[in-house]
Coordinates of C-alpha atoms in Angstrom, one line a residue:
X161 CA 13.7 -10.6 26.9
X162 CA 15.5 -9.8 23.7
X163 CA 15.7 -6.2 22.7
X164 CA 13.9 -5.9 19.3
X165 CA 13.8 -2.2 18.7
X166 CA 16.6 0.4 18.2
X167 CA 17.1 2.6 21.3
X168 CA 15.5 6.0 21.0
X169 CA 18.9 7.7 21.4
X170 CA 20.2 6.0 18.3
X171 CA 18.0 8.2 16.1
X172 CA 16.2 7.4 12.8
X173 CA 19.3 7.6 10.7
X174 CA 20.9 4.6 12.4
X175 CA 17.6 2.7 12.5
X176 CA 17.5 3.2 8.7
X177 CA 21.0 2.0 8.3
X178 CA 20.1 -1.2 10.2
X179 CA 17.4 -1.7 7.6
X180 CA 19.6 -0.9 4.5
X181 CA 17.6 -1.4 1.3
X182 CA 15.4 -4.2 2.6
X183 CA 13.2 -4.3 -0.4
X184 CA 15.2 -3.6 -3.5
X185 CA 15.7 -6.8 -5.5
X186 CA 19.2 -5.4 -6.2
X187 CA 20.7 -5.4 -2.7
X188 CA 22.0 -8.3 -0.8
X189 CA 21.6 -8.2 3.0
X190 CA 22.7 -10.4 5.8
X191 CA 20.2 -12.4 7.7
X192 CA 20.9 -10.3 10.8
X193 CA 20.0 -7.1 8.9
X194 CA 16.8 -8.7 7.6
X195 CA 15.8 -9.7 11.1
X196 CA 16.5 -6.2 12.4
X197 CA 14.3 -4.7 9.7
X198 CA 11.3 -7.0 10.3
X199 CA 11.6 -6.6 14.1
X200 CA 9.4 -3.5 14.2
X201 CA 6.4 -1.9 12.5
X202 CA 5.8 1.8 12.0
X203 CA 2.3 2.3 10.6
X204 CA 0.3 1.4 13.7
X205 CA 1.4 4.4 15.8
X206 CA 3.7 6.4 13.4
X207 CA 6.6 5.2 15.6
X208 CA 8.6 2.0 15.7
X209 CA 6.8 -0.7 17.7
X210 CA 7.2 -4.3 18.6
X211 CA 4.7 -6.1 16.4
X212 CA 3.8 -8.5 19.2
X213 CA 2.3 -5.8 21.3
X214 CA 0.6 -3.7 18.6
X215 CA -3.2 -3.6 19.0
X216 CA -3.9 -3.1 15.3
X217 CA -3.5 -5.8 12.6
X218 CA -0.4 -5.0 10.7
X219 CA 1.2 -7.0 7.9
X220 CA 4.8 -6.2 7.1
X221 CA 5.8 -7.6 3.7
X222 CA 9.2 -9.1 3.6
X223 CA 11.0 -7.7 0.6
X224 CA 13.5 -10.6 0.7
X225 CA 10.7 -13.1 0.4
X226 CA 9.1 -11.2 -2.4
X227 CA 12.4 -11.1 -4.3
X228 CA 12.9 -14.9 -3.7
X229 CA 9.3 -15.5 -5.0
X230 CA 10.0 -13.3 -8.1
X231 CA 7.2 -10.9 -7.2
X232 CA 8.2 -7.6 -8.7
X233 CA 4.9 -5.5 -8.9
X234 CA 3.3 -3.7 -6.0
X235 CA -0.2 -4.9 -6.8
X236 CA 0.9 -8.5 -6.8
X237 CA 2.7 -8.1 -3.5
X238 CA -0.4 -6.6 -1.8
X239 CA -2.6 -9.4 -3.0
X240 CA -0.7 -11.8 -0.7
X241 CA -2.0 -10.0 2.4
X242 CA -5.0 -11.5 4.3
X243 CA -8.0 -9.1 4.1
X244 CA -6.7 -7.5 0.9
X245 CA -8.2 -7.9 -2.6
X246 CA -6.5 -6.3 -5.6
X247 CA -8.6 -5.9 -8.8
X248 CA -6.9 -5.1 -12.1
X249 CA -8.5 -4.1 -15.4
X250 CA -7.1 -7.1 -17.2
X251 CA -3.4 -6.4 -18.0
X252 CA -0.1 -4.8 -16.9
X253 CA -0.4 -1.0 -16.8
X254 CA -4.2 -0.9 -16.5
X255 CA -6.0 0.7 -13.6
X256 CA -5.7 -1.3 -10.3
X257 CA -7.7 -1.0 -7.1
X258 CA -7.2 -2.2 -3.6
X259 CA -10.0 -3.3 -1.3
X260 CA -9.1 -3.8 2.4
X261 CA -11.7 -5.6 4.5
X262 CA -14.4 -4.7 2.1
X263 CA -13.7 -1.0 2.0
X264 CA -14.0 0.6 -1.4
X265 CA -10.9 1.4 -3.4
X266 CA -11.0 5.1 -2.6
X267 CA -11.4 4.3 1.1
X268 CA -7.9 2.9 1.2
X269 CA -5.0 5.3 1.8
X270 CA -1.4 5.0 0.5
X271 CA 1.1 6.8 2.7
X272 CA 4.5 7.2 0.9
X273 CA 7.5 8.6 2.7
X274 CA 5.1 9.9 5.4
X275 CA 2.8 11.7 3.0
X276 CA -0.8 10.9 2.2
X277 CA -0.6 9.8 -1.5
X278 CA -4.3 9.8 -2.6
X279 CA -7.6 11.6 -2.3
X280 CA -11.0 11.2 -4.0
X281 CA -9.7 13.7 -6.6
X282 CA -6.2 12.2 -7.0
X283 CA -6.6 8.5 -6.9
X284 CA -3.9 5.8 -7.1
X285 CA -5.3 3.5 -9.7
X286 CA -2.9 4.3 -12.5
X287 CA 0.1 4.6 -10.1
X288 CA -0.6 1.1 -8.7
X289 CA -1.1 -0.4 -12.2
X290 CA 2.5 0.4 -13.1
X291 CA 4.3 0.5 -9.8
X292 CA 7.1 -1.9 -9.0
X293 CA 9.1 -2.6 -5.9
X294 CA 12.3 -0.8 -6.9
X295 CA 13.7 1.6 -4.3
X296 CA 11.5 0.5 -1.5
X297 CA 12.7 -0.8 1.9
X298 CA 9.4 -1.0 3.8
X299 CA 5.8 -2.0 2.9
X300 CA 3.2 -2.3 5.7
X301 CA -0.5 -2.9 5.5
X302 CA -2.4 -1.5 8.5
X303 CA -6.0 -2.7 8.6
X304 CA -9.2 -1.3 10.0
X305 CA -10.4 2.4 10.3
X306 CA -7.3 4.6 10.8
X307 CA -8.6 8.1 10.5
X308 CA -7.1 9.1 13.8
X309 CA -3.5 8.8 12.6
X310 CA -3.9 9.5 8.9
X311 CA -7.0 11.5 8.2
X312 CA -9.2 11.1 5.1
X313 CA -9.5 7.9 3.0
X314 CA -8.2 5.5 5.7
X315 CA -11.5 3.8 6.2
X316 CA -10.4 0.3 5.3
X317 CA -6.7 0.7 6.2
X318 CA -3.4 2.2 5.2
X319 CA -0.6 1.0 2.9
X320 CA 2.7 2.5 4.1
X321 CA 5.7 2.6 1.7
X322 CA 9.1 4.0 2.5
X323 CA 11.8 4.9 -0.1
X324 CA 15.0 2.9 0.5
X325 CA 17.6 4.3 3.0
X326 CA 21.3 3.8 2.2
X327 CA 24.5 3.8 4.3
X328 CA 27.8 2.0 4.4
X329 CA 29.8 0.5 1.6
X330 CA 28.3 1.4 -1.8
X331 CA 26.3 -1.5 -3.4
X332 CA 23.9 -1.9 -6.2
X333 CA 22.5 -4.0 -9.0
X334 CA 21.7 -4.2 -12.7
X335 CA 18.8 -6.5 -13.9
X336 CA 17.0 -7.4 -17.0
X337 CA 13.9 -9.5 -17.8
X338 CA 12.2 -10.8 -21.0
X339 CA 9.2 -13.0 -21.6
X340 CA 5.8 -13.5 -23.1
X341 CA 3.7 -10.8 -24.7
X342 CA 6.8 -9.0 -25.9
X343 CA 7.8 -8.1 -22.3
X344 CA 11.1 -6.5 -21.6
X345 CA 12.3 -4.9 -18.4
X346 CA 15.4 -3.4 -16.9
X347 CA 16.4 -2.0 -13.5
X348 CA 19.4 -0.4 -11.8
X349 CA 20.0 0.7 -8.2
X350 CA 22.8 2.1 -6.1
X351 CA 23.1 3.0 -2.5
X352 CA 25.6 3.6 0.3
X353 CA 27.0 6.3 2.5
X354 CA 29.4 7.5 5.1
X355 CA 29.1 7.6 8.9
X356 CA 26.5 10.4 8.7
X357 CA 25.4 10.6 5.1
X358 CA 23.2 8.1 3.3
X359 CA 21.9 7.9 -0.2
X360 CA 19.9 5.6 -2.5
X361 CA 18.8 5.8 -6.1
X362 CA 16.9 3.4 -8.3
X363 CA 15.3 3.3 -11.8
X364 CA 13.4 0.7 -13.7
X365 CA 11.6 0.4 -17.1
X366 CA 9.1 -2.1 -18.3
X367 CA 7.4 -2.5 -21.7
X368 CA 4.9 -5.1 -22.8
X369 CA 2.3 -5.6 -25.5
X370 CA 0.0 -7.6 -23.2
X371 CA -2.4 -10.0 -24.9
X372 CA -5.1 -7.9 -26.5
X373 CA -4.7 -5.7 -29.6
X374 CA -3.9 -2.1 -28.8
X375 CA -2.9 -2.9 -25.2
X376 CA 0.8 -1.9 -25.1
X377 CA 2.2 -0.6 -21.8
X378 CA 5.3 1.5 -21.2
X379 CA 6.3 2.2 -17.6
X380 CA 9.1 4.0 -15.8
X381 CA 9.7 4.1 -12.1
X382 CA 12.4 5.9 -10.2
X383 CA 13.2 6.9 -6.6
X384 CA 16.0 8.5 -4.6
X385 CA 16.7 9.4 -1.0
X386 CA 19.5 11.4 0.5
X387 CA 19.9 12.2 4.2
X388 CA 22.6 13.6 6.5
X389 CA 23.0 13.6 10.2
X390 CA 24.4 17.2 10.2
X391 CA 24.9 17.3 14.0
X392 CA 24.3 15.2 17.0
X393 CA 20.5 14.6 17.1
X394 CA 19.8 16.6 13.9
X395 CA 18.9 14.8 10.7
X396 CA 17.9 16.4 7.3
X397 CA 17.0 14.7 4.1
X398 CA 14.9 14.6 0.9
X399 CA 13.2 11.9 -1.2
X400 CA 11.8 11.7 -4.7
X401 CA 9.5 9.0 -6.1
X402 CA 8.1 9.1 -9.5
X403 CA 6.2 7.0 -12.0
X404 CA 5.4 7.6 -15.7
X405 CA 3.2 5.4 -17.8
X406 CA 1.9 5.3 -21.4
X407 CA -0.8 2.8 -21.8
X408 CA -3.0 1.8 -24.8
X409 CA -6.5 1.3 -23.3
X410 CA -8.6 -1.1 -25.5
X411 CA -11.7 -0.7 -23.4
X412 CA -13.8 -3.6 -22.3
X413 CA -14.7 -6.4 -24.6
X414 CA -18.4 -5.5 -24.1
X415 CA -17.9 -1.9 -25.1
X416 CA -14.6 -1.5 -27.0
X417 CA -13.3 2.1 -26.9
X418 CA -9.7 2.6 -27.7
X419 CA -7.7 5.5 -26.1
X420 CA -4.2 6.4 -25.1
X421 CA -3.5 7.0 -21.4
X422 CA -0.5 9.0 -20.3
X423 CA -0.1 9.4 -16.6
X424 CA 2.6 10.8 -14.3
X425 CA 2.9 10.7 -10.5
X426 CA 5.6 12.7 -8.7
X427 CA 6.2 13.0 -4.9
X428 CA 9.0 15.2 -3.5
X429 CA 9.6 15.5 0.2
X430 CA 12.2 17.3 2.3
X431 CA 12.4 16.8 6.1
X432 CA 14.3 17.9 9.2
X433 CA 14.3 16.0 12.5
X434 CA 15.6 17.1 15.9
X435 CA 16.2 14.8 18.8
X436 CA 17.5 16.9 21.7
X437 CA 17.5 13.9 24.0
X438 CA 16.4 10.2 24.0
X439 CA 12.9 11.0 25.1
X440 CA 11.8 13.6 22.5
X441 CA 11.8 13.7 18.7
X442 CA 10.3 16.4 16.5
X443 CA 10.1 16.1 12.7
X444 CA 8.9 18.5 10.0
X445 CA 8.2 17.3 6.4
X446 CA 7.4 19.5 3.5
X447 CA 6.1 17.8 0.4
X448 CA 4.9 18.5 -3.2
X449 CA 2.7 15.9 -4.9
X450 CA 1.6 16.2 -8.5
X451 CA -0.4 13.9 -10.7
X452 CA -1.1 14.2 -14.4
X453 CA -3.7 12.1 -16.3
X454 CA -4.3 12.5 -20.1
X455 CA -6.7 10.3 -21.9
X456 CA -6.9 10.7 -25.7
X457 CA -9.6 9.0 -27.8
X458 CA -11.4 9.5 -31.1
X459 CA -14.3 11.2 -29.3
X460 CA -12.1 13.7 -27.5
X461 CA -9.7 14.2 -24.6
X462 CA -9.9 14.0 -20.8
X463 CA -7.3 15.9 -18.8
X464 CA -6.8 15.8 -15.0
X465 CA -4.3 17.7 -13.0
X466 CA -3.9 17.6 -9.2
X467 CA -1.3 19.4 -7.2
X468 CA -1.0 19.1 -3.4
X469 CA 1.4 21.0 -1.1
X470 CA 1.8 19.5 2.3
X471 CA 3.4 20.5 5.6
X472 CA 3.5 17.8 8.3
X473 CA 4.8 18.2 11.8
X474 CA 5.1 15.2 14.1
X475 CA 6.4 15.1 17.7
X476 CA 7.1 12.0 19.8
X477 CA 7.6 12.2 23.6
X478 CA 8.5 9.2 25.6
X479 CA 7.2 10.6 28.9
X480 CA 8.4 7.4 30.7
X481 CA 9.1 3.8 30.1
X482 CA 5.3 3.2 30.1
X483 CA 4.0 6.2 28.2
X484 CA 4.6 7.4 24.6
X485 CA 2.7 10.3 23.2
X486 CA 2.6 11.2 19.5
X487 CA 1.1 14.6 18.5
X488 CA 1.1 16.3 15.2
X489 CA -0.4 18.9 12.8
X490 CA -0.8 18.8 9.1
X491 CA -1.5 21.6 6.5
X492 CA -2.5 20.8 3.0
X493 CA -3.3 22.9 -0.1
X494 CA -4.7 21.2 -3.2
X495 CA -5.7 22.3 -6.6
X496 CA -7.7 20.1 -9.0
X497 CA -8.0 20.8 -12.7
X498 CA -10.5 18.9 -14.7
X499 CA -12.7 19.7 -17.8
X500 CA -11.4 23.2 -17.9
X501 CA -12.4 24.0 -14.4
X502 CA -10.2 24.7 -11.4
X503 CA -11.0 24.1 -7.7
X504 CA -9.0 24.5 -4.5
X505 CA -9.2 23.0 -1.1
X506 CA -7.3 23.7 2.1
X507 CA -7.0 21.2 5.0
X508 CA -5.7 21.7 8.5
X509 CA -5.5 18.8 10.9
X510 CA -4.3 18.0 14.4
X511 CA -4.0 14.7 16.3
X512 CA -2.9 13.2 19.6
X513 CA -2.3 9.5 20.1
X514 CA -0.9 7.7 23.1
X515 CA 0.6 4.3 23.8
X516 CA 0.4 3.1 27.4
X517 CA 2.1 0.1 28.9
X518 CA 0.8 -0.3 32.4
X519 CA 2.4 -3.7 32.8
X520 CA 5.0 -5.7 30.9
X521 CA 3.9 -6.8 27.4
X522 CA 0.5 -5.0 27.7
X523 CA -0.1 -2.1 25.3
X524 CA -3.2 0.2 25.4
X525 CA -3.7 2.9 22.8
X526 CA -6.0 5.8 22.4
X527 CA -6.2 8.9 20.2
X528 CA -8.2 11.7 18.7
X529 CA -7.9 13.7 15.4
X530 CA -9.6 16.8 14.0
X531 CA -9.6 17.7 10.3
X532 CA -10.9 21.0 8.9
X533 CA -11.6 21.2 5.1
X534 CA -12.4 24.6 3.5
X535 CA -14.6 22.7 1.0
X536 CA -17.1 21.0 3.2
X537 CA -16.3 21.5 7.0
X538 CA -14.8 19.3 9.6
X539 CA -14.5 15.7 10.8
X540 CA -13.4 14.2 14.1
X541 CA -12.1 10.6 14.5
X542 CA -10.9 8.5 17.3
X543 CA -9.6 5.1 18.2
X544 CA -8.6 2.9 21.1
X545 CA -7.3 -0.7 21.5
X546 CA -5.2 -3.1 23.5
X547 CA -2.8 -5.9 22.9
X548 CA -1.3 -8.4 25.3
X549 CA 1.7 -10.7 24.5
X550 CA 2.1 -13.9 26.6
X551 CA 5.8 -14.5 26.4
X552 CA 5.6 -18.0 27.9
X553 CA 3.4 -19.3 25.1
X554 CA 4.3 -16.9 22.3
X555 CA 0.7 -15.7 22.0
X556 CA -0.6 -12.2 21.2
X557 CA -4.2 -11.2 21.8
X558 CA -5.3 -7.8 20.3
X559 CA -8.4 -5.7 19.6
X560 CA -9.2 -2.2 18.4
X561 CA -12.1 0.1 17.8
X562 CA -11.8 3.1 15.5
X563 CA -13.6 5.6 13.3
X564 CA -12.7 7.1 9.9
X565 CA -14.0 9.2 7.0
X566 CA -13.5 9.9 3.3
X567 CA -13.8 13.5 2.3
X568 CA -15.7 14.3 -1.0
X569 CA -13.5 15.2 -3.9
X570 CA -13.5 18.6 -5.6
X571 CA -15.5 17.1 -8.5
X572 CA -18.1 15.7 -6.0
X573 CA -18.7 19.1 -4.4
X574 CA -18.1 21.6 -7.2
X575 CA -18.9 19.4 -10.2
X576 CA -17.2 19.2 -13.6
X577 CA -19.7 20.6 -16.2
X578 CA -17.6 19.3 -19.2
X579 CA -18.3 15.8 -17.9
X580 CA -21.9 16.4 -17.2
X581 CA -21.3 16.3 -13.5
X582 CA -23.3 18.8 -11.5
X583 CA -22.1 20.4 -8.2
X584 CA -23.5 19.2 -4.9
X585 CA -22.7 21.8 -2.2
X586 CA -24.4 19.8 0.6
X587 CA -22.5 16.6 0.1
X588 CA -21.1 15.1 3.3
X589 CA -18.0 12.9 3.9
X590 CA -18.4 9.1 4.1
X591 CA -18.0 7.8 7.6
X592 CA -17.2 4.4 9.2
X593 CA -16.7 2.8 12.5
X594 CA -15.3 -0.7 13.1
X595 CA -13.7 -3.1 15.5
X596 CA -11.6 -6.2 15.3
X597 CA -10.3 -9.0 17.6
X598 CA -7.4 -11.2 16.8
X599 CA -5.1 -13.9 18.1
X600 CA -1.5 -14.6 16.9
X601 CA 0.4 -17.7 17.9
X602 CA 4.1 -18.5 17.4
X603 CA 4.8 -22.3 16.8
X604 CA 7.7 -24.5 15.8
X605 CA 10.1 -22.7 18.1
X606 CA 9.1 -19.3 16.8
X607 CA 9.8 -20.2 13.1
X608 CA 6.1 -20.1 12.1
X609 CA 3.4 -17.6 13.0
X610 CA -0.4 -18.4 12.9
X611 CA -3.0 -15.7 13.0
X612 CA -6.8 -15.3 13.1
X613 CA -8.8 -12.1 13.2
X614 CA -12.6 -11.3 13.2
X615 CA -13.7 -7.8 12.1
X616 CA -16.8 -5.8 11.5
X617 CA -17.2 -2.3 9.9
X618 CA -20.3 -0.1 9.5
X619 CA -20.5 2.6 6.8
X620 CA -22.9 5.5 6.4
X621 CA -23.3 8.4 4.0
X622 CA -21.6 6.5 1.2
X623 CA -21.2 8.3 -2.1
X624 CA -23.4 7.3 -5.0
X625 CA -24.2 8.7 -8.5
X626 CA -27.6 10.2 -9.1
X627 CA -28.7 10.8 -12.7
X628 CA -30.8 14.0 -12.9
X629 CA -31.3 14.1 -16.7
X630 CA -31.8 10.9 -18.5
X631 CA -31.5 12.6 -21.9
X632 CA -28.1 14.2 -21.3
X633 CA -27.2 11.8 -18.5
X634 CA -26.2 14.7 -16.3
X635 CA -26.0 13.9 -12.6
X636 CA -24.2 14.4 -9.3
X637 CA -22.5 12.6 -6.5
X638 CA -24.9 12.2 -3.5
X639 CA -24.8 10.6 0.0
X640 CA -27.2 7.7 -0.2
X641 CA -26.1 4.3 1.0
X642 CA -25.3 2.5 4.2
X643 CA -23.2 -0.7 4.2
X644 CA -21.9 -3.3 6.6
X645 CA -19.0 -5.6 6.3
X646 CA -17.9 -8.5 8.5
X647 CA -15.3 -11.2 8.0
X648 CA -12.6 -13.5 9.1
X649 CA -8.9 -13.5 8.3
X650 CA -6.5 -16.4 8.7
X651 CA -2.7 -16.4 8.1
X652 CA 0.2 -18.7 8.5
X653 CA 3.8 -18.1 7.4
X654 CA 7.3 -19.0 8.3
X655 CA 10.1 -21.5 7.8
X656 CA 9.0 -25.0 8.4
X657 CA 12.7 -26.1 8.1
X658 CA 15.8 -24.2 7.4
X659 CA 15.3 -24.9 3.7
X660 CA 11.5 -24.8 3.4
X661 CA 9.3 -21.7 3.6
X662 CA 5.4 -21.7 3.5
X663 CA 2.8 -19.0 3.5
X664 CA -1.0 -19.0 3.6
X665 CA -3.6 -16.2 3.7
X666 CA -7.3 -16.7 3.7
X667 CA -10.2 -14.2 3.9
X668 CA -13.9 -14.7 4.3
X669 CA -16.0 -11.5 3.6
X670 CA -19.7 -10.7 3.9
X671 CA -20.3 -7.2 2.5
X672 CA -23.8 -5.8 2.1
X673 CA -25.5 -2.6 1.0
X674 CA -27.8 -2.1 3.9
X675 CA -30.2 0.0 1.8
X676 CA -30.8 -2.6 -0.9
X677 CA -29.5 -5.8 0.7
X678 CA -27.3 -6.4 -2.3
X679 CA -23.7 -7.6 -2.1
X680 CA -21.1 -4.8 -2.6
X681 CA -19.5 -5.0 -6.0
X682 CA -16.0 -6.5 -6.6
X683 CA -15.7 -7.9 -3.1
X684 CA -15.2 -11.7 -3.4
X685 CA -16.7 -13.7 -0.6
X686 CA -13.5 -15.8 -0.3
X687 CA -9.9 -15.2 -1.2
X688 CA -6.9 -17.4 -0.5
X689 CA -3.2 -17.1 -1.4
X690 CA -0.6 -19.7 -0.7
X691 CA 3.1 -20.3 -1.5
X692 CA 5.6 -23.0 -0.9
X693 CA 9.3 -22.3 -1.5
X694 CA 12.4 -24.4 -0.9
X695 CA 16.1 -24.2 -1.3
X696 CA 17.2 -27.3 -3.1
X697 CA 20.9 -26.6 -2.9
X698 CA 22.9 -23.7 -1.7
X699 CA 22.6 -22.1 -5.1
X700 CA 19.2 -23.4 -6.4
X701 CA 15.8 -22.6 -5.1
X702 CA 12.3 -23.2 -6.5
X703 CA 8.7 -22.7 -5.4
X704 CA 5.0 -22.5 -6.4
X705 CA 2.1 -20.2 -5.6
X706 CA -1.7 -20.6 -5.7
X707 CA -4.2 -17.8 -5.8
X708 CA -8.0 -18.5 -5.3
X709 CA -10.8 -15.9 -5.7
X710 CA -14.4 -16.7 -5.0
X711 CA -17.5 -15.5 -6.8
X712 CA -18.3 -11.8 -6.8
X713 CA -20.7 -9.2 -8.3
X714 CA -19.7 -6.4 -10.7
X715 CA -21.3 -3.5 -12.4
X716 CA -23.7 -5.1 -14.8
X717 CA -23.4 -8.7 -13.8
X718 CA -21.6 -11.3 -11.7
X719 CA -18.3 -13.2 -12.0
X720 CA -17.5 -16.8 -11.1
X721 CA -14.5 -17.8 -9.0
X722 CA -11.1 -18.7 -10.4
X723 CA -7.8 -20.2 -9.4
X724 CA -4.3 -19.5 -10.8
X725 CA -1.0 -21.2 -10.3
X726 CA 2.5 -19.8 -10.7
X727 CA 5.9 -21.5 -10.4
X728 CA 9.4 -20.0 -10.2
X729 CA 13.0 -21.0 -9.8
X730 CA 16.4 -19.3 -9.6
X731 CA 20.0 -20.3 -9.6
X732 CA 23.0 -18.4 -8.1
X733 CA 25.7 -18.4 -10.8
X734 CA 28.3 -16.9 -8.5
X735 CA 30.0 -13.5 -8.7
X736 CA 26.7 -11.8 -7.6
X737 CA 24.8 -13.1 -10.7
X738 CA 21.5 -14.9 -10.4
X739 CA 19.4 -16.3 -13.2
X740 CA 15.7 -16.8 -12.7
X741 CA 12.6 -18.2 -14.5
X742 CA 8.9 -17.8 -13.6
X743 CA 5.6 -18.9 -15.1
X744 CA 2.4 -17.1 -14.4
X745 CA -1.0 -18.6 -14.9
X746 CA 0.6 -22.0 -15.4
X747 CA -2.7 -23.8 -16.2
X748 CA -3.8 -21.1 -18.6
X749 CA -7.0 -20.3 -16.9
X750 CA -9.4 -17.8 -18.5
X751 CA -10.9 -15.4 -16.0
X752 CA -11.8 -11.7 -15.5
X753 CA -11.3 -9.6 -12.4
X754 CA -13.5 -6.9 -13.9
X755 CA -16.3 -7.7 -16.4
X756 CA -15.1 -7.1 -19.9
X757 CA -11.4 -7.2 -19.1
X758 CA -9.8 -10.6 -19.7
X759 CA -6.7 -11.4 -17.5
X760 CA -3.5 -12.5 -19.0
X761 CA -3.1 -16.2 -20.1
X762 CA -0.1 -18.4 -19.6
X763 CA 3.1 -16.4 -19.6
X764 CA 6.8 -17.3 -19.1
X765 CA 9.6 -14.9 -18.1
X766 CA 13.3 -15.1 -17.6
X767 CA 15.6 -12.7 -15.8
X768 CA 19.3 -12.1 -14.9
X769 CA 20.4 -9.9 -11.9
X770 CA 23.9 -8.8 -11.1
X771 CA 24.5 -7.5 -7.5
X772 CA 27.7 -5.7 -6.8

């Protein structure tokens, strides 16, 4: 059987070099390098695993395919994944939310460079609204309850993002784009290294007027990584990923309320890894995560600050060829500033997870985690699952069961009097338990993969708002609802021929509030995303995409379904220069993802990228 994974003794640095800058639109990689990168997934166990024997459902987004399809924003990339629904407040730069398998937006966890990126008090909505794909070499979507490996907020799943690694001969790119709605964008990247040292750096800027009055967006994204194998088996490094946005918020068309949003998101990490032999690896990561949010309107200001200091320790022991154990501990200190008030929380966590392979191509997983919060108490989560790969037919059968929770935010527990939010010292975390069962089949000599998964998740103690004074509209967050979600996911992707690529993702979702019987808001019953892309000549390629969203409910009403079409083409001019053209919403459909926030109409964009 072909060896898909790097050997343990090779170390993380050399694994990273094998995956040099997989995602940056700026870097050209060989087909062999691309295959090496896509040959393993990390999020399912926090260690590299063969995707064919991973019990959990994991989608690894190909950055090469996203580049070829001219998908440059993180939110658009995530919307291609089965089971995932992305909701935007109308335009580029506005708040965005991700729903995975019906889980609410704050029940989905982003893990960036190994660090939990969001909490109830520090959400990702503004970050996602302006984030692009620059400086990224891995995006994975891990679905289902994942509290055991990642702690709070992983009820629906986890989105893992890694900053690009660099090694070898220096390479980079310069790019620019212009188009409808006064859109201009520019990007630059550089990466390389020596035998032991690797580095990468990227920066990008986008500005657009969008389509509505007072709706201009200005976004900056930047990232860097440097790491050095200072001795045999010893790796040290640091990363930085930042995003700054300035967004004119026009408010909804139903209740216009103009305001200026300024937000910043910065994540610094530094890490050291020791691998004394091929069977054991220990890694310590220290991180600082800071978010700023300022909203200025005629009625006043709203200011949010969140600072988190994290220390993460992970150990991997390959006890034998059949047993891998992952154990770790996490310490976190957070400070939340809102409405003139300051609250603190301290988290300590420990987990143990094991992967067992009793026979060839059979994997069994199990794990437990304990989280202790100074603000509300503790939570214990667990998971188990199994996957079996039938090599003779190219079939994978997988199933998992897991539990998860979402901790209340500082504002939920301690209140924010300036907002009219009262404290609730008895609030409990949200909890979930869920299972899934899936089959994956390789066809056409391994060029195309078909997948189908059934899932069900049960939620309890869901957060809800309770108004206590209907004159001042003061209220508090309480535990009130129960909910249940069930659904089906189907996927197909691969190269039908050497020149033709196709991709299809479909999700059916039935989500209910078990207390009222009503559908959960902003969860479409059906979502489909498809793409067909072909290489017409060695230099010219073109393609088209279709995105379908079914009917859904929203706060204050319901929304009908819609369909959008996009087309794109590019031409290699030689000397590393590529010219591209894309059209979004080709049929100029009028629709809203959130009531009162019209989506962008027909738009055309042209770009030029030079890779060197």
